[in-house]
Amino acid sequence: MRARRLTDTEIADALKLLPGWRIESGKLHVKWKFTGFPEAIGFMSAIAAEAQAMDHHPEWFNVWAYITVDLITHDLKAISDLDTALARKMQALASRLGAEPQV
């Protein structure tokens, strides 16, 4: 699937549906706190399979129950439709697992 660069308006519209997400350093960014380490790692494992299927991989970092995510399409050096699609998948799973966005 070929990525399509999003306009600022499209990004702003996408962010309205992604609680806790924002733009940081030109990337879609979020930090969540899960109930514990097993839940955080379970989230990462489930999303890894989704990301692999999309051939679109996140920049992410885990410490205990916290996961920080940055999404950008490196080939475009911009936020694309692939980033917002992966963000929606991540948001849905994080919400189901009771993760709380952190500021």
PDB file of N, CA, C and O in Angstrom, residues 2-6 11 28 56 71-73 76 78-86:
ATOM      1  N   ARG A   2       0.596   2.133  -0.894  1.00  0.00           N
ATOM      2  CA  ARG A   2       1.371   3.364  -0.995  1.00  0.00           C
ATOM      3  C   ARG A   2       0.808   4.424  -0.050  1.00  0.00           C
ATOM      4  O   ARG A   2      -0.393   4.640   0.010  1.00  0.00           O
ATOM      5  N   ALA A   3       1.679   5.077   0.677  1.00  0.00           N
ATOM      6  CA  ALA A   3       1.273   6.089   1.644  1.00  0.00           C
ATOM      7  C   ALA A   3       0.941   7.399   0.940  1.00  0.00           C
ATOM      8  O   ALA A   3       1.565   7.766  -0.059  1.00  0.00           O
ATOM      9  N   ARG A   4      -0.044   8.105   1.493  1.00  0.00           N
ATOM     10  CA  ARG A   4      -0.437   9.417   0.979  1.00  0.00           C
ATOM     11  C   ARG A   4      -0.219  10.451   2.076  1.00  0.00           C
ATOM     12  O   ARG A   4      -0.744  10.315   3.176  1.00  0.00           O
ATOM     13  N   ARG A   5       0.571  11.456   1.770  1.00  0.00           N
ATOM     14  CA  ARG A   5       0.839  12.543   2.716  1.00  0.00           C
ATOM     15  C   ARG A   5      -0.479  13.245   3.054  1.00  0.00           C
ATOM     16  O   ARG A   5      -1.269  13.536   2.176  1.00  0.00           O
ATOM     17  N   LEU A   6      -0.687  13.533   4.340  1.00  0.00           N
ATOM     18  CA  LEU A   6      -1.904  14.208   4.774  1.00  0.00           C
ATOM     19  C   LEU A   6      -1.702  15.717   4.855  1.00  0.00           C
ATOM     20  O   LEU A   6      -0.605  16.191   5.170  1.00  0.00           O
ATOM     21  N   ILE A  11      -4.858  16.058   9.184  1.00  0.00           N
ATOM     22  CA  ILE A  11      -4.217  15.670  10.444  1.00  0.00           C
ATOM     23  C   ILE A  11      -5.028  16.191  11.627  1.00  0.00           C
ATOM     24  O   ILE A  11      -5.288  15.458  12.584  1.00  0.00           O
ATOM     25  N   LEU A  28       3.016  12.143  14.792  1.00  0.00           N
ATOM     26  CA  LEU A  28       1.898  11.848  15.677  1.00  0.00           C
ATOM     27  C   LEU A  28       2.498  11.249  16.939  1.00  0.00           C
ATOM     28  O   LEU A  28       3.325  10.335  16.867  1.00  0.00           O
ATOM     29  N   HIS A  56       4.108  -1.098   8.069  1.00  0.00           N
ATOM     30  CA  HIS A  56       4.272   0.278   8.548  1.00  0.00           C
ATOM     31  C   HIS A  56       4.529   0.193  10.053  1.00  0.00           C
ATOM     32  O   HIS A  56       3.656  -0.221  10.806  1.00  0.00           O
ATOM     33  N   LEU A  71       4.612   8.364  15.328  1.00  0.00           N
ATOM     34  CA  LEU A  71       4.327   7.830  13.996  1.00  0.00           C
ATOM     35  C   LEU A  71       4.615   8.880  12.935  1.00  0.00           C
ATOM     36  O   LEU A  71       4.174  10.026  13.041  1.00  0.00           O
ATOM     37  N   ILE A  72       5.365   8.471  11.933  1.00  0.00           N
ATOM     38  CA  ILE A  72       5.664   9.293  10.767  1.00  0.00           C
ATOM     39  C   ILE A  72       6.002   8.330   9.632  1.00  0.00           C
ATOM     40  O   ILE A  72       6.494   7.223   9.876  1.00  0.00           O
ATOM     41  N   THR A  73       5.744   8.737   8.428  1.00  0.00           N
ATOM     42  CA  THR A  73       6.118   7.930   7.272  1.00  0.00           C
ATOM     43  C   THR A  73       7.469   8.439   6.793  1.00  0.00           C
ATOM     44  O   THR A  73       7.563   9.527   6.218  1.00  0.00           O
ATOM     45  N   LEU A  76       8.181   9.628   3.180  1.00  0.00           N
ATOM     46  CA  LEU A  76       7.605  10.930   2.828  1.00  0.00           C
ATOM     47  C   LEU A  76       8.134  12.063   3.702  1.00  0.00           C
ATOM     48  O   LEU A  76       7.912  13.231   3.392  1.00  0.00           O
ATOM     49  N   ALA A  78       6.856  12.830   6.438  1.00  0.00           N
ATOM     50  CA  ALA A  78       5.605  13.508   6.788  1.00  0.00           C
ATOM     51  C   ALA A  78       4.635  12.499   7.382  1.00  0.00           C
ATOM     52  O   ALA A  78       4.847  11.280   7.298  1.00  0.00           O
ATOM     53  N   ILE A  79       3.552  13.012   7.949  1.00  0.00           N
ATOM     54  CA  ILE A  79       2.476  12.167   8.460  1.00  0.00           C
ATOM     55  C   ILE A  79       1.594  11.770   7.288  1.00  0.00           C
ATOM     56  O   ILE A  79       1.198  12.608   6.473  1.00  0.00           O
ATOM     57  N   SER A  80       1.297  10.472   7.212  1.00  0.00           N
ATOM     58  CA  SER A  80       0.509   9.959   6.089  1.00  0.00           C
ATOM     59  C   SER A  80      -0.744   9.246   6.584  1.00  0.00           C
ATOM     60  O   SER A  80      -0.950   9.061   7.794  1.00  0.00           O
ATOM     61  N   ASP A  81      -1.531   8.805   5.621  1.00  0.00           N
ATOM     62  CA  ASP A  81      -2.735   8.029   5.933  1.00  0.00           C
ATOM     63  C   ASP A  81      -2.381   6.722   6.638  1.00  0.00           C
ATOM     64  O   ASP A  81      -3.172   6.222   7.442  1.00  0.00           O
ATOM     65  N   LEU A  82      -1.204   6.173   6.401  1.00  0.00           N
ATOM     66  CA  LEU A  82      -0.782   4.962   7.112  1.00  0.00           C
ATOM     67  C   LEU A  82      -0.575   5.244   8.599  1.00  0.00           C
ATOM     68  O   LEU A  82      -0.899   4.411   9.444  1.00  0.00           O
ATOM     69  N   ASP A  83      -0.059   6.424   8.910  1.00  0.00           N
ATOM     70  CA  ASP A  83       0.154   6.790  10.318  1.00  0.00           C
ATOM     71  C   ASP A  83      -1.173   6.923  11.056  1.00  0.00           C
ATOM     72  O   ASP A  83      -1.314   6.413  12.172  1.00  0.00           O
ATOM     73  N   THR A  84      -2.132   7.587  10.446  1.00  0.00           N
ATOM     74  CA  THR A  84      -3.420   7.746  11.128  1.00  0.00           C
ATOM     75  C   THR A  84      -4.166   6.416  11.209  1.00  0.00           C
ATOM     76  O   THR A  84      -4.835   6.148  12.207  1.00  0.00           O
ATOM     77  N   ALA A  85      -4.017   5.560  10.208  1.00  0.00           N
ATOM     78  CA  ALA A  85      -4.656   4.233  10.267  1.00  0.00           C
ATOM     79  C   ALA A  85      -4.063   3.410  11.409  1.00  0.00           C
ATOM     80  O   ALA A  85      -4.797   2.771  12.174  1.00  0.00           O
ATOM     81  N   LEU A  86      -2.736   3.429  11.547  1.00  0.00           N
ATOM     82  CA  LEU A  86      -2.105   2.685  12.635  1.00  0.00           C
ATOM     83  C   LEU A  86      -2.449   3.317  13.986  1.00  0.00           C
ATOM     84  O   LEU A  86      -2.706   2.602  14.958  1.00  0.00           O
TER      85      LEU A  86
END
